[in-house]
Amino acid sequence: MAARVDAVFADYASADGPGCSVGVIRNGRLVHAAGYGSANLEYGVPNGPATIYRIASVSKQFTAGAIALLALRGEVDLDATVQRYIPEFPDYPDPPAVRHLVHHTSGVRDYLGLFSLAGNRSEDFITNRDILDAITRQRELNFPPGSEYLYSNSGYVLLGEIVARVTGQSLREFAKAEFFDPLGMPHTHFHDDHNEVVPNRATGYSPTESGFRINMTTLDVVGDGGIYTSVEEWAAWDRNLTKGTVGGPDWVALMHERGVLTSGDTIPYAFGLSHGEHQGLATVGHGGSWVGYRTGMSRYPGTGHSFVALCNRSRIDPMSLIASTAEIYLEDAMDPPEDVAAGEAEEAADEDAPEAPPDHDIPHRTRYAGSFHSPELDATYRIVEEGAAGLTLHVGRRDPVTLAAEADGQLTIEGGTIFRFSELVGGRYGAMMVDAGRVKNLRFARTEG
């Protein structure tokens, strides 16, 4: 078994590069653990089962777990509005409830998208206070609460803030007292100070043409991410998701309770955990991706097995790695993999065909040029005429970006952000609306030119 798992992680086993730690848990006990590659390339420190990683969005289940604990104690009402606990939260006509935040059905715009759109870079320093200020400036939701599922990191920052305001403790303090100390996880914590020394921590890296570069974060933000833990300590948390040593059986049941849309449809997302299926077996898991860290966990409740992979190299797919590991341990319980039908293979080949290059030759470009301001972003966009027919977008501290024509009155940039222009007055557009993934219908008005 160990040799077959080693083969799965072989591409990341060299001491010359960062890699992963993997854990296999059966009935709450760590039955296999190994490390691959280096935790620190400067000092040649290897990854191992005790190596500490930032686990990114896999952290969400701890924030949700804290909310579930408070809900069962009667200290948080899942169906109460967010504004009950955070009074400065915008007074929307159709206000989202705490439960909507848990299941990503609130419609609250994602703060990572907002800060990126405002011209910030991933390495810029922001705090939970900065995020709350950005959220409270928003005057619209992406959609009516409960009507759709759209992943939002903002929702989990808000949940962490609710924990702090209800308990009088920081999310870090609450999680340590209620989860990590009782479960025997002494090194696991919400990392709310990026300057704090973390013994045995893996450095995050990203590949370059000549090797690797350090890719860490200055964010002190917790709630949507921020947990540091190891494969060894993960086993204790995994046991609690079954046994409810902390929280009891009602907590375990609530953690696995899926969200329900206003249409009556049930979604896979529960409390920081997502239900799925793998070759005939039910799964519950979550992945994480931030700076140079990639992480994933997947539980197979029907078999008593769980798998976790924590990696310190971007461009790794840990969920795929643990799926392959699960197939080694659970091959006798799984359905055989389905063959891809010829028609499906042809369709996949068509999807891989190269797309037509974007059209940077924009007609009527003077209609777009000028400055547009969004009070919700507290940012101004400058659209500048470049060369014979092109336009570039200038915002904040980010490098200028080339715009492309999507349709008449509609521009786009690489990555899929759409700019929809309206109110053509005096030969120039007076307003625009921006859609960018987890941020929709962001309004801008022309300020000059």
Coordinates of C-alpha atoms in Angstrom, one line a residue, residues 96-438:
P96 CA -29.3 37.3 4.3
A97 CA -29.4 35.1 7.3
V98 CA -26.5 33.4 9.1
R99 CA -27.5 30.1 7.5
H100 CA -27.0 31.7 4.1
L101 CA -23.4 32.6 4.9
V102 CA -22.7 29.0 6.0
H103 CA -24.0 27.5 2.7
H104 CA -22.7 30.2 0.3
T105 CA -26.2 31.2 -0.6
S106 CA -26.1 34.7 0.9
G107 CA -25.3 36.7 -2.3
V108 CA -22.6 38.6 -0.4
R109 CA -19.9 39.6 -2.8
D110 CA -16.5 37.9 -2.4
Y111 CA -13.9 40.1 -0.8
L112 CA -11.0 38.7 -2.7
G113 CA -12.8 39.7 -5.9
L114 CA -13.6 43.1 -4.5
F115 CA -10.0 43.8 -3.4
S116 CA -8.7 42.6 -6.7
L117 CA -11.1 44.8 -8.6
A118 CA -10.1 47.7 -6.5
G119 CA -6.5 47.4 -7.8
N120 CA -5.0 45.5 -4.9
R121 CA -2.5 42.7 -5.3
S122 CA -2.4 39.3 -3.6
E123 CA 0.7 40.4 -1.6
D124 CA -0.9 43.6 -0.3
F125 CA -1.7 43.7 3.4
I126 CA -5.3 43.7 4.5
T127 CA -7.0 42.8 7.7
N128 CA -10.4 41.5 8.8
R129 CA -11.3 45.2 9.6
D130 CA -10.5 46.1 6.0
I131 CA -12.8 43.3 4.7
L132 CA -15.7 44.4 7.0
D133 CA -15.3 47.9 5.7
A134 CA -15.4 46.7 2.1
I135 CA -18.5 44.5 2.8
T136 CA -20.4 47.3 4.5
R137 CA -19.8 49.6 1.5
Q138 CA -21.7 47.3 -0.8
R139 CA -25.2 48.3 -1.8
E140 CA -26.3 45.2 -3.7
L141 CA -26.0 41.5 -3.3
N142 CA -25.1 39.2 -6.2
F143 CA -28.6 37.6 -6.0
P144 CA -31.5 37.3 -3.5
P145 CA -30.4 35.3 -0.5
G146 CA -31.2 31.6 -0.8
S147 CA -31.9 31.7 -4.5
E148 CA -28.5 30.6 -5.7
Y149 CA -25.2 29.0 -4.6
L150 CA -22.1 31.0 -5.2
Y151 CA -19.0 30.5 -3.1
S152 CA -18.1 33.5 -1.1
N153 CA -15.1 34.0 1.2
S154 CA -16.8 37.1 2.6
G155 CA -19.5 34.9 4.2
Y156 CA -16.9 33.0 6.3
V157 CA -15.1 36.1 7.4
L158 CA -18.5 37.4 8.6
L159 CA -19.1 34.1 10.4
G160 CA -15.8 34.4 12.2
E161 CA -16.8 38.0 13.2
I162 CA -20.1 36.7 14.5
V163 CA -18.2 34.2 16.7
A164 CA -16.0 37.0 18.1
R165 CA -18.9 39.3 18.8
V166 CA -21.1 36.7 20.4
T167 CA -18.4 35.1 22.6
G168 CA -16.1 38.1 23.3
Q169 CA -13.2 35.9 22.1
S170 CA -11.3 36.1 18.8
L171 CA -12.0 33.2 16.5
R172 CA -8.5 31.9 17.3
E173 CA -9.1 32.0 21.0
F174 CA -12.5 30.3 20.7
A175 CA -11.3 27.5 18.4
K176 CA -8.4 26.8 20.7
A177 CA -10.5 26.6 23.8
E178 CA -13.4 24.7 22.3
F179 CA -11.8 22.5 19.7
F180 CA -8.0 22.3 19.6
D181 CA -7.2 21.9 23.3
P182 CA -9.9 19.4 24.1
L183 CA -9.1 17.3 21.0
G184 CA -5.3 17.4 21.6
M185 CA -4.3 19.5 18.6
P186 CA -1.6 21.7 20.2
H187 CA -0.1 23.1 17.0
T188 CA -3.3 23.8 15.1
H189 CA -4.4 27.4 15.2
F190 CA -6.1 30.2 13.3
H191 CA -3.1 32.2 12.2
D192 CA -4.1 35.9 12.8
D193 CA -0.6 37.4 12.9
H194 CA 1.5 36.8 9.7
N195 CA 4.7 37.8 11.6
E196 CA 4.2 35.0 14.2
V197 CA 6.9 32.3 14.3
V198 CA 5.4 28.8 13.5
P199 CA 7.8 26.0 14.4
N200 CA 8.1 23.3 11.7
R201 CA 6.1 25.3 9.2
A202 CA 6.3 24.5 5.5
T203 CA 7.1 27.5 3.3
G204 CA 4.7 28.0 0.3
Y205 CA 6.3 28.0 -3.1
S206 CA 5.3 28.6 -6.8
P207 CA 7.2 27.2 -9.8
T208 CA 9.2 29.5 -12.0
E209 CA 11.0 28.8 -15.3
S210 CA 14.3 28.3 -13.3
G211 CA 13.0 26.6 -10.2
F212 CA 10.7 28.0 -7.4
R213 CA 10.0 31.3 -5.6
I214 CA 8.6 31.8 -2.1
N215 CA 4.8 32.5 -2.3
M216 CA 3.5 33.5 1.2
T217 CA 0.9 35.9 2.4
T218 CA 0.8 39.0 4.6
L219 CA -2.9 38.5 5.3
D220 CA -4.0 38.3 9.0
V221 CA -7.5 37.3 7.8
V222 CA -9.2 34.3 9.4
G223 CA -12.5 32.7 9.0
D224 CA -12.5 31.9 5.3
G225 CA -9.0 30.4 5.8
G226 CA -6.0 30.9 8.1
I227 CA -5.8 27.5 9.8
Y228 CA -2.3 26.0 10.3
T229 CA -2.2 22.3 11.0
S230 CA -0.4 19.0 10.2
V231 CA -1.4 15.6 8.9
E232 CA -0.7 14.1 12.3
E233 CA -3.1 16.5 14.1
W234 CA -5.7 16.3 11.4
A235 CA -6.6 12.8 12.6
A236 CA -8.1 14.2 15.8
W237 CA -10.3 16.6 13.9
D238 CA -11.4 13.8 11.6
R239 CA -12.4 11.7 14.6
N240 CA -14.5 14.5 15.9
L241 CA -16.4 14.7 12.6
T242 CA -17.6 11.2 13.4
K243 CA -17.7 10.9 17.1
G244 CA -18.5 14.4 18.2
T245 CA -16.2 14.4 21.2
V246 CA -16.7 18.1 21.1
G247 CA -20.3 19.0 20.2
G248 CA -21.9 15.6 20.4
P249 CA -24.0 13.8 17.8
D250 CA -26.2 16.9 17.2
W251 CA -23.1 18.9 16.2
V252 CA -22.0 16.1 13.9
A253 CA -25.4 16.0 12.2
L254 CA -25.5 19.8 11.8
M255 CA -22.0 19.9 10.3
H256 CA -23.2 17.6 7.5
E257 CA -26.6 19.3 6.9
R258 CA -26.8 20.5 3.3
G259 CA -28.1 23.9 2.3
V260 CA -31.5 24.2 0.7
L261 CA -32.4 26.9 -1.9
T262 CA -35.6 28.8 -2.0
S263 CA -36.5 26.7 -5.0
G264 CA -36.5 23.6 -2.7
D265 CA -33.3 22.2 -4.3
T266 CA -30.7 20.8 -2.0
I267 CA -27.1 21.7 -2.7
P268 CA -24.0 19.7 -1.8
Y269 CA -22.5 22.3 0.5
A270 CA -23.0 21.8 4.2
F271 CA -21.0 23.4 7.1
G272 CA -17.6 24.0 5.5
L273 CA -17.9 20.5 4.0
S274 CA -19.2 19.4 0.6
H275 CA -21.0 16.2 -0.2
G276 CA -20.0 14.2 -3.3
E277 CA -19.5 10.8 -4.8
H278 CA -16.4 8.8 -6.0
Q279 CA -16.9 5.6 -7.9
G280 CA -20.1 4.7 -6.1
L281 CA -19.0 5.8 -2.6
A282 CA -20.4 8.8 -0.8
T283 CA -17.8 11.4 0.1
V284 CA -17.6 14.5 2.2
G285 CA -14.7 16.9 1.6
H286 CA -13.2 20.3 0.8
G287 CA -10.2 21.7 -1.0
G288 CA -8.1 24.7 -0.4
S289 CA -5.9 27.0 -2.5
W290 CA -4.0 30.1 -1.4
V291 CA -0.6 31.6 -2.4
G292 CA 1.8 28.6 -2.4
Y293 CA -0.4 26.2 -0.6
R294 CA -2.8 23.5 -2.0
T295 CA -4.7 21.3 0.4
G296 CA -7.5 18.8 0.4
M297 CA -9.4 16.4 2.6
S298 CA -12.0 13.7 1.7
R299 CA -13.9 11.4 4.0
Y300 CA -15.7 8.2 2.9
P301 CA -18.2 7.8 5.8
G302 CA -19.5 4.4 4.6
T303 CA -16.1 2.8 4.8
G304 CA -14.6 4.6 7.8
H305 CA -11.7 6.0 5.7
S306 CA -10.5 9.5 5.3
F307 CA -7.7 11.0 3.3
V308 CA -5.8 14.3 3.6
A309 CA -3.1 15.9 1.5
L310 CA -1.4 19.1 2.5
C311 CA 1.0 20.7 -0.1
N312 CA 3.4 23.6 -0.2
R313 CA 3.6 24.0 -4.0
S314 CA 1.0 25.8 -6.2
R315 CA -0.1 24.0 -9.4
I316 CA -0.7 20.8 -7.4
D317 CA -4.2 19.2 -7.3
P318 CA -4.4 17.6 -3.9
M319 CA -8.0 16.4 -4.4
S320 CA -6.9 14.4 -7.4
L321 CA -4.0 13.0 -5.4
I322 CA -6.2 11.9 -2.5
A323 CA -8.8 10.4 -4.9
S324 CA -6.0 8.3 -6.3
T325 CA -4.9 7.3 -2.8
A326 CA -8.5 6.4 -1.9
E327 CA -8.7 4.1 -5.0
I328 CA -5.7 2.2 -3.6
Y329 CA -7.3 1.6 -0.2
L330 CA -10.9 1.3 -1.3
E331 CA -10.7 -0.4 -4.7
D332 CA -12.6 -3.5 -3.5
A333 CA -15.5 -1.3 -2.3
M334 CA -15.6 1.0 -5.3
D335 CA -17.5 0.7 -8.6
P336 CA -15.1 0.2 -11.5
P337 CA -14.3 3.5 -13.3
E338 CA -16.6 4.3 -16.2
D339 CA -15.2 4.3 -19.7
V340 CA -15.5 7.6 -21.5
A341 CA -17.9 7.2 -24.4
A342 CA -16.6 8.1 -27.9
G343 CA -19.0 11.0 -28.1
E344 CA -17.9 12.4 -24.8
A345 CA -14.2 12.1 -25.8
E346 CA -14.9 14.0 -29.0
E347 CA -16.7 16.7 -27.0
A348 CA -13.8 17.0 -24.6
A349 CA -11.4 17.3 -27.5
D350 CA -13.5 20.2 -28.9
E351 CA -13.4 21.9 -25.6
D352 CA -9.6 21.7 -25.6
A353 CA -9.4 23.4 -29.0
P354 CA -7.7 26.8 -28.9
E355 CA -10.0 29.8 -28.6
A356 CA -10.0 32.6 -31.1
P357 CA -7.6 35.4 -29.9
P358 CA -9.3 38.4 -28.2
D359 CA -10.2 41.4 -30.4
H360 CA -8.1 44.3 -29.2
D361 CA -9.1 46.4 -32.2
I362 CA -12.0 48.2 -30.5
P363 CA -14.3 50.4 -32.6
H364 CA -15.6 53.7 -31.2
R365 CA -13.0 53.5 -28.5
T366 CA -13.4 57.2 -27.6
R367 CA -16.9 56.2 -26.2
Y368 CA -15.2 54.2 -23.5
A369 CA -12.1 56.3 -22.6
G370 CA -12.1 58.2 -19.4
S371 CA -12.5 57.7 -15.6
F372 CA -15.2 55.8 -13.9
H373 CA -15.7 55.6 -10.1
S374 CA -17.4 53.0 -7.9
P375 CA -18.2 54.1 -4.3
E376 CA -18.7 50.4 -3.3
L377 CA -15.1 49.7 -4.3
D378 CA -13.8 53.1 -3.3
A379 CA -11.8 52.9 -6.5
T380 CA -11.5 54.8 -9.8
Y381 CA -11.0 53.0 -13.2
R382 CA -9.1 54.9 -15.9
I383 CA -9.7 53.6 -19.5
V384 CA -6.9 54.9 -21.7
E385 CA -6.6 54.9 -25.4
E386 CA -3.5 53.1 -26.5
G387 CA -2.0 52.9 -30.0
A388 CA -4.1 53.0 -33.1
A389 CA -7.2 51.2 -31.8
G390 CA -6.6 49.7 -28.3
L391 CA -7.7 50.5 -24.8
T392 CA -6.0 49.7 -21.4
L393 CA -7.4 49.6 -17.9
H394 CA -5.6 51.4 -15.1
V395 CA -6.6 50.8 -11.5
G396 CA -4.8 51.0 -8.1
R397 CA -1.4 49.5 -7.9
R398 CA -2.0 46.8 -10.5
D399 CA -0.2 46.9 -13.9
P400 CA -2.3 48.2 -16.8
V401 CA -4.4 45.5 -18.5
T402 CA -5.4 45.4 -22.2
L403 CA -9.1 45.5 -22.9
A404 CA -10.7 43.5 -25.7
A405 CA -14.0 43.9 -27.5
E406 CA -16.7 41.4 -26.5
A407 CA -19.7 43.1 -28.2
D408 CA -20.9 46.6 -28.9
G409 CA -20.9 48.4 -25.5
Q410 CA -19.2 45.4 -23.8
L411 CA -15.5 44.9 -23.1
T412 CA -13.5 42.2 -21.4
I413 CA -10.1 41.4 -20.0
E414 CA -8.1 38.2 -19.6
G415 CA -9.6 36.2 -16.8
G416 CA -13.2 36.8 -17.8
T417 CA -14.1 40.1 -16.2
I418 CA -16.9 41.8 -18.2
F419 CA -17.5 45.5 -18.5
R420 CA -21.0 46.5 -19.7
F421 CA -21.4 50.1 -20.7
S422 CA -24.6 52.2 -20.9
E423 CA -26.1 55.7 -20.9
L424 CA -24.4 57.0 -24.1
V425 CA -24.5 60.8 -23.8
G426 CA -22.7 63.2 -26.0
G427 CA -20.8 60.4 -27.7
R428 CA -19.4 58.8 -24.5
Y429 CA -20.6 56.2 -22.1
G430 CA -21.7 57.6 -18.8
A431 CA -21.8 54.4 -16.7
M432 CA -20.7 50.8 -16.7
M433 CA -21.5 47.6 -14.8
V434 CA -18.8 45.0 -14.0
D435 CA -19.2 41.3 -13.6
A436 CA -16.2 39.3 -12.3
G437 CA -16.9 35.8 -11.1
R438 CA -18.0 36.0 -7.5

